[in-house]
Amino acid sequence: MITLALSKGRIFTETLPFLAAAGIYPLEDPETSRKLIIGTNNPDLRIVVVRASDVPTYVQYGAADMGVAGKDSLYEHGGSGLYIPLDLNIAKCRMCVACPRDFDYRSKVRRGARLRIATKYMKYSRDYYARIGVHVDLIKLYGSMELAPIAGLSDAIVDLVSTGATLKANDLVEVETIDHVSSRLIVGQTAMKLKRQEILPLIEIFEKTVKK
Ligand code: PRT
Ligand code: MG
């Protein structure tokens, strides 16, 4: 039995074509079903539905053999106990710094002023500002980052952007792109040893299905 960890929403939806290429169809839709373990037409493959940021943890500890996780989730997790054999090139977005239109981010950075940054992505933010040598106070949030600068909690945010509509709706502008993000297929190191025969053919089919 292979257990695949997916989050519902875009990752689940965009993983479906890869499963279909392997002849695998989930028996339920996580958007309408409350089930957290979903069977497939293949009795040897089941799906566990977890929070996007929890996918690497399930796979690391062997509670799932494989998973699909955004580069953001993987970076925050650190990757220990994981193989990352394939970029599926799905759920694409970018990790950005954004701030209110009237905040002079660039001159603050140039002058070495201390910045207050609100984010859910602590490691991404810490590493980025260390890399460019800017002092920041990081404020950890769990969601709705866009509110932080408007409400006066922070000067700027580090968040994912895809269409830019959310930033626009909240009068924020993107001032820096930190990274390009897509979702990856991940495999647990233990699973790769013990279930190699089952996992390798799946990776091969997924690889042929990737759209560049
Ligand atoms: O929602 P939850 O707290 O459970 O976790 P999550 O937000 O990490 O998960 P989910 O399911 O929303 O996203 C899963 C993965 O999709 C993320 O880990 C990213 O790798 C990827 N992805 C791609 C995105 C986006 N695009 C995206 N736009 N994840 C989040 N967003 C959010 C963003 O944070 C912002 O709030 O959408 C908003 C901006 O969207 P635009 O289109 O208005 O720019
Ligand atoms: Mg989300």
GROMACS .gro file of C-alpha atoms and ligand atoms in nm:
model
  257
    1MET     CA    1   0.000   0.000   0.000
    2ILE     CA    2   0.123   0.347  -0.098
    3THR     CA    3  -0.002   0.651   0.095
    4LEU     CA    4   0.011   0.987  -0.085
    5ALA     CA    5  -0.024   1.310   0.114
    6LEU     CA    6  -0.199   1.601  -0.060
    7SER     CA    7  -0.355   1.925   0.056
    8LYS     CA    8  -0.700   2.010  -0.072
    9GLY     CA    9  -0.745   2.300  -0.310
   10ARG     CA   10  -0.502   2.380  -0.589
   11ILE     CA   11  -0.248   2.109  -0.504
   12PHE     CA   12  -0.511   1.833  -0.504
   13THR     CA   13  -0.670   1.961  -0.824
   14GLU     CA   14  -0.342   2.010  -1.010
   15THR     CA   15  -0.212   1.667  -0.902
   16LEU     CA   16  -0.514   1.489  -1.054
   17PRO     CA   17  -0.372   1.482  -1.412
   18PHE     CA   18  -0.055   1.312  -1.283
   19LEU     CA   19  -0.260   1.046  -1.105
   20ALA     CA   20  -0.482   1.005  -1.413
   21ALA     CA   21  -0.170   0.945  -1.625
   22ALA     CA   22  -0.098   0.652  -1.393
   23GLY     CA   23  -0.461   0.534  -1.422
   24ILE     CA   24  -0.539   0.643  -1.067
   25TYR     CA   25  -0.868   0.812  -0.977
   26PRO     CA   26  -0.967   0.924  -0.625
   27LEU     CA   27  -1.301   0.783  -0.508
   28GLU     CA   28  -1.396   1.106  -0.335
   29ASP     CA   29  -1.357   1.483  -0.371
   30PRO     CA   30  -1.199   1.642  -0.060
   31GLU     CA   31  -1.391   1.967  -0.130
   32THR     CA   32  -1.724   1.795  -0.066
   33SER     CA   33  -1.626   1.496   0.147
   34ARG     CA   34  -1.515   1.529   0.509
   35LYS     CA   35  -1.304   1.218   0.483
   36LEU     CA   36  -0.932   1.269   0.547
   37ILE     CA   37  -0.834   0.935   0.398
   38ILE     CA   38  -0.953   0.892   0.041
   39GLY     CA   39  -0.935   0.565  -0.145
   40THR     CA   40  -0.865   0.538  -0.516
   41ASN     CA   41  -0.965   0.293  -0.789
   42ASN     CA   42  -0.626   0.135  -0.719
   43PRO     CA   43  -0.663  -0.062  -0.393
   44ASP     CA   44  -0.288  -0.021  -0.337
   45LEU     CA   45  -0.292   0.360  -0.333
   46ARG     CA   46  -0.470   0.589  -0.089
   47ILE     CA   47  -0.460   0.965  -0.034
   48VAL     CA   48  -0.437   1.142   0.301
   49VAL     CA   49  -0.562   1.501   0.302
   50VAL     CA   50  -0.354   1.731   0.524
   51ARG     CA   51  -0.270   2.101   0.556
   52ALA     CA   52  -0.026   2.215   0.283
   53SER     CA   53   0.244   2.296   0.537
   54ASP     CA   54   0.202   1.955   0.704
   55VAL     CA   55   0.267   1.746   0.389
   56PRO     CA   56   0.650   1.733   0.436
   57THR     CA   57   0.607   1.627   0.801
   58TYR     CA   58   0.374   1.336   0.716
   59VAL     CA   59   0.622   1.214   0.456
   60GLN     CA   60   0.932   1.269   0.671
   61TYR     CA   61   0.793   1.045   0.948
   62GLY     CA   62   0.661   0.781   0.709
   63ALA     CA   63   0.291   0.841   0.786
   64ALA     CA   64   0.272   0.901   0.410
   65ASP     CA   65   0.512   0.750   0.155
   66MET     CA   66   0.492   1.035  -0.093
   67GLY     CA   67   0.338   1.380  -0.117
   68VAL     CA   68   0.307   1.696  -0.319
   69ALA     CA   69   0.430   2.014  -0.150
   70GLY     CA   70   0.503   2.372  -0.250
   71LYS     CA   71   0.863   2.489  -0.243
   72ASP     CA   72   0.750   2.730   0.030
   73SER     CA   73   0.634   2.444   0.257
   74LEU     CA   74   0.949   2.245   0.179
   75TYR     CA   75   1.178   2.538   0.250
   76GLU     CA   76   1.008   2.610   0.583
   77HIS     CA   77   1.021   2.239   0.675
   78GLY     CA   78   1.390   2.209   0.587
   79GLY     CA   79   1.367   1.885   0.386
   80SER     CA   80   1.503   1.642   0.641
   81GLY     CA   81   1.414   1.278   0.569
   82LEU     CA   82   1.285   1.367   0.222
   83TYR     CA   83   1.376   1.301  -0.138
   84ILE     CA   84   1.254   1.564  -0.384
   85PRO     CA   85   1.277   1.377  -0.715
   86LEU     CA   86   1.053   1.595  -0.931
   87ASP     CA   87   0.933   1.951  -0.984
   88LEU     CA   88   0.573   1.904  -1.101
   89ASN     CA   89   0.563   2.268  -1.213
   90ILE     CA   90   0.212   2.316  -1.067
   91ALA     CA   91   0.056   2.564  -0.821
   92LYS     CA   92   0.301   2.824  -0.944
   93CYS     CA   93   0.347   3.152  -0.763
   94ARG     CA   94   0.625   3.368  -0.622
   95MET     CA   95   0.749   3.457  -0.277
   96CYS     CA   96   0.741   3.835  -0.252
   97VAL     CA   97   0.792   4.135  -0.033
   98ALA     CA   98   0.495   4.370  -0.051
   99CYS     CA   99   0.411   4.695   0.125
  100PRO     CA  100   0.169   4.987   0.109
  101ARG     CA  101   0.203   5.201  -0.203
  102ASP     CA  102   0.322   5.503  -0.001
  103PHE     CA  103   0.588   5.318   0.202
  104ASP     CA  104   0.935   5.397   0.071
  105TYR     CA  105   1.070   5.044   0.100
  106ARG     CA  106   1.373   5.086  -0.123
  107SER     CA  107   1.515   5.392   0.049
  108LYS     CA  108   1.456   5.229   0.390
  109VAL     CA  109   1.653   4.926   0.273
  110ARG     CA  110   1.926   5.147   0.123
  111ARG     CA  111   1.964   5.346   0.443
  112GLY     CA  112   1.975   5.026   0.650
  113ALA     CA  113   1.666   5.117   0.853
  114ARG     CA  114   1.520   4.838   1.065
  115LEU     CA  115   1.208   4.692   0.904
  116ARG     CA  116   0.907   4.520   1.062
  117ILE     CA  117   0.802   4.229   0.843
  118ALA     CA  118   0.490   4.019   0.903
  119THR     CA  119   0.488   3.671   0.753
  120LYS     CA  120   0.388   3.308   0.777
  121TYR     CA  121   0.724   3.220   0.614
  122MET     CA  122   0.979   3.280   0.891
  123LYS     CA  123   1.269   3.083   0.744
  124TYR     CA  124   1.227   3.224   0.393
  125SER     CA  125   1.217   3.578   0.538
  126ARG     CA  126   1.503   3.531   0.785
  127ASP     CA  127   1.731   3.381   0.519
  128TYR     CA  128   1.640   3.640   0.257
  129TYR     CA  129   1.711   3.942   0.477
  130ALA     CA  130   2.028   3.783   0.612
  131ARG     CA  131   2.141   3.732   0.251
  132ILE     CA  132   2.092   4.099   0.160
  133GLY     CA  133   2.219   4.220   0.498
  134VAL     CA  134   1.908   4.402   0.617
  135HIS     CA  135   1.797   4.406   0.982
  136VAL     CA  136   1.437   4.300   1.027
  137ASP     CA  137   1.198   4.229   1.309
  138LEU     CA  138   0.992   3.932   1.195
  139ILE     CA  139   0.636   3.898   1.319
  140LYS     CA  140   0.487   3.551   1.276
  141LEU     CA  141   0.133   3.533   1.141
  142TYR     CA  142  -0.079   3.234   1.039
  143GLY     CA  143  -0.285   3.398   0.764
  144SER     CA  144  -0.423   3.719   0.607
  145MET     CA  145  -0.077   3.875   0.593
  146GLU     CA  146  -0.216   4.149   0.366
  147LEU     CA  147  -0.389   4.305   0.665
  148ALA     CA  148  -0.071   4.358   0.869
  149PRO     CA  149   0.066   4.673   0.699
  150ILE     CA  150  -0.282   4.824   0.661
  151ALA     CA  151  -0.356   4.771   1.030
  152GLY     CA  152  -0.016   4.911   1.131
  153LEU     CA  153   0.127   4.581   1.256
  154SER     CA  154   0.420   4.583   1.013
  155ASP     CA  155   0.592   4.788   0.742
  156ALA     CA  156   0.579   4.509   0.488
  157ILE     CA  157   0.489   4.144   0.439
  158VAL     CA  158   0.654   3.839   0.289
  159ASP     CA  159   0.385   3.632   0.118
  160LEU     CA  160   0.303   3.426  -0.187
  161VAL     CA  161   0.155   3.603  -0.487
  162SER     CA  162   0.006   3.445  -0.797
  163THR     CA  163  -0.228   3.682  -0.982
  164GLY     CA  164  -0.154   3.984  -0.761
  165ALA     CA  165  -0.529   4.045  -0.712
  166THR     CA  166  -0.513   4.010  -0.333
  167LEU     CA  167  -0.232   4.267  -0.305
  168LYS     CA  168  -0.417   4.504  -0.535
  169ALA     CA  169  -0.743   4.471  -0.342
  170ASN     CA  170  -0.556   4.574  -0.028
  171ASP     CA  171  -0.355   4.860  -0.183
  172LEU     CA  172  -0.025   4.681  -0.153
  173VAL     CA  173   0.253   4.668  -0.411
  174GLU     CA  174   0.511   4.403  -0.476
  175VAL     CA  175   0.857   4.551  -0.414
  176GLU     CA  176   1.079   4.243  -0.431
  177THR     CA  177   1.060   3.889  -0.567
  178ILE     CA  178   1.241   3.652  -0.332
  179ASP     CA  179   1.184   3.326  -0.517
  180HIS     CA  180   0.980   3.144  -0.780
  181VAL     CA  181   0.765   2.873  -0.625
  182SER     CA  182   0.612   2.557  -0.768
  183SER     CA  183   0.508   2.225  -0.614
  184ARG     CA  184   0.733   1.920  -0.594
  185LEU     CA  185   0.681   1.549  -0.562
  186ILE     CA  186   0.840   1.435  -0.239
  187VAL     CA  187   0.920   1.081  -0.123
  188GLY     CA  188   1.016   0.967   0.224
  189GLN     CA  189   1.365   0.825   0.253
  190THR     CA  190   1.233   0.512   0.424
  191ALA     CA  191   0.957   0.465   0.165
  192MET     CA  192   1.213   0.501  -0.115
  193LYS     CA  193   1.404   0.207   0.035
  194LEU     CA  194   1.116  -0.021   0.132
  195LYS     CA  195   0.869   0.053  -0.150
  196ARG     CA  196   1.109   0.131  -0.432
  197GLN     CA  197   0.942  -0.111  -0.678
  198GLU     CA  198   0.605   0.060  -0.642
  199ILE     CA  199   0.733   0.418  -0.622
  200LEU     CA  200   0.981   0.437  -0.911
  201PRO     CA  201   0.726   0.361  -1.186
  202LEU     CA  202   0.497   0.631  -1.045
  203ILE     CA  203   0.780   0.887  -1.050
  204GLU     CA  204   0.850   0.791  -1.412
  205ILE     CA  205   0.488   0.844  -1.520
  206PHE     CA  206   0.467   1.173  -1.329
  207GLU     CA  207   0.790   1.288  -1.494
  208LYS     CA  208   0.646   1.228  -1.842
  209THR     CA  209   0.335   1.426  -1.747
  210VAL     CA  210   0.516   1.743  -1.630
  211LYS     CA  211   0.433   2.046  -1.844
  212LYS     CA  212   0.739   2.264  -1.889
  213PRT     O1  213  -0.444   2.767   0.323
  213PRT     P1  214  -0.359   2.698   0.427
  213PRT     O2  215  -0.325   2.783   0.543
  213PRT     O3  216  -0.407   2.561   0.462
  213PRT     O4  217  -0.217   2.669   0.364
  213PRT     P2  218  -0.156   2.725   0.231
  213PRT     O5  219  -0.206   2.861   0.199
  213PRT     O6  220  -0.008   2.704   0.242
  213PRT     O7  221  -0.214   2.619   0.131
  213PRT     P3  222  -0.294   2.634  -0.004
  213PRT     O8  223  -0.363   2.504  -0.023
  213PRT     O9  224  -0.371   2.760  -0.007
  213PRT    O10  225  -0.173   2.645  -0.108
  213PRT     C1  226  -0.094   2.533  -0.133
  213PRT     C2  227   0.028   2.575  -0.211
  213PRT    O11  228  -0.010   2.639  -0.333
  213PRT     C3  229   0.119   2.675  -0.139
  213PRT    O12  230   0.204   2.608  -0.050
  213PRT     C4  231   0.193   2.738  -0.259
  213PRT    O13  232   0.308   2.662  -0.290
  213PRT     C5  233   0.092   2.725  -0.375
  213PRT     N1  234   0.031   2.852  -0.416
  213PRT     C6  235   0.021   2.893  -0.545
  213PRT     C7  236  -0.026   2.945  -0.338
  213PRT     C8  237  -0.069   3.047  -0.423
  213PRT     N2  238  -0.040   3.013  -0.551
  213PRT     C9  239  -0.136   3.162  -0.368
  213PRT     N3  240  -0.173   3.254  -0.441
  213PRT     N4  241  -0.047   2.951  -0.204
  213PRT    C10  242  -0.110   3.058  -0.153
  213PRT     N5  243  -0.155   3.164  -0.229
  213PRT    C11  244  -0.224   3.272  -0.155
  213PRT    C12  245  -0.127   3.380  -0.106
  213PRT    O14  246  -0.074   3.345   0.019
  213PRT    C13  247  -0.216   3.504  -0.098
  213PRT    O15  248  -0.289   3.510   0.021
  213PRT    O16  249  -0.316   3.340  -0.237
  213PRT    C14  250  -0.314   3.480  -0.212
  213PRT    C15  251  -0.263   3.558  -0.330
  213PRT    O17  252  -0.318   3.515  -0.448
  213PRT     P4  253  -0.333   3.617  -0.572
  213PRT    O18  254  -0.376   3.532  -0.685
  213PRT    O19  255  -0.436   3.716  -0.530
  213PRT    O20  256  -0.199   3.681  -0.596
  214MG      MG  257  -0.417   2.911   0.152
   0.00000   0.00000   0.00000
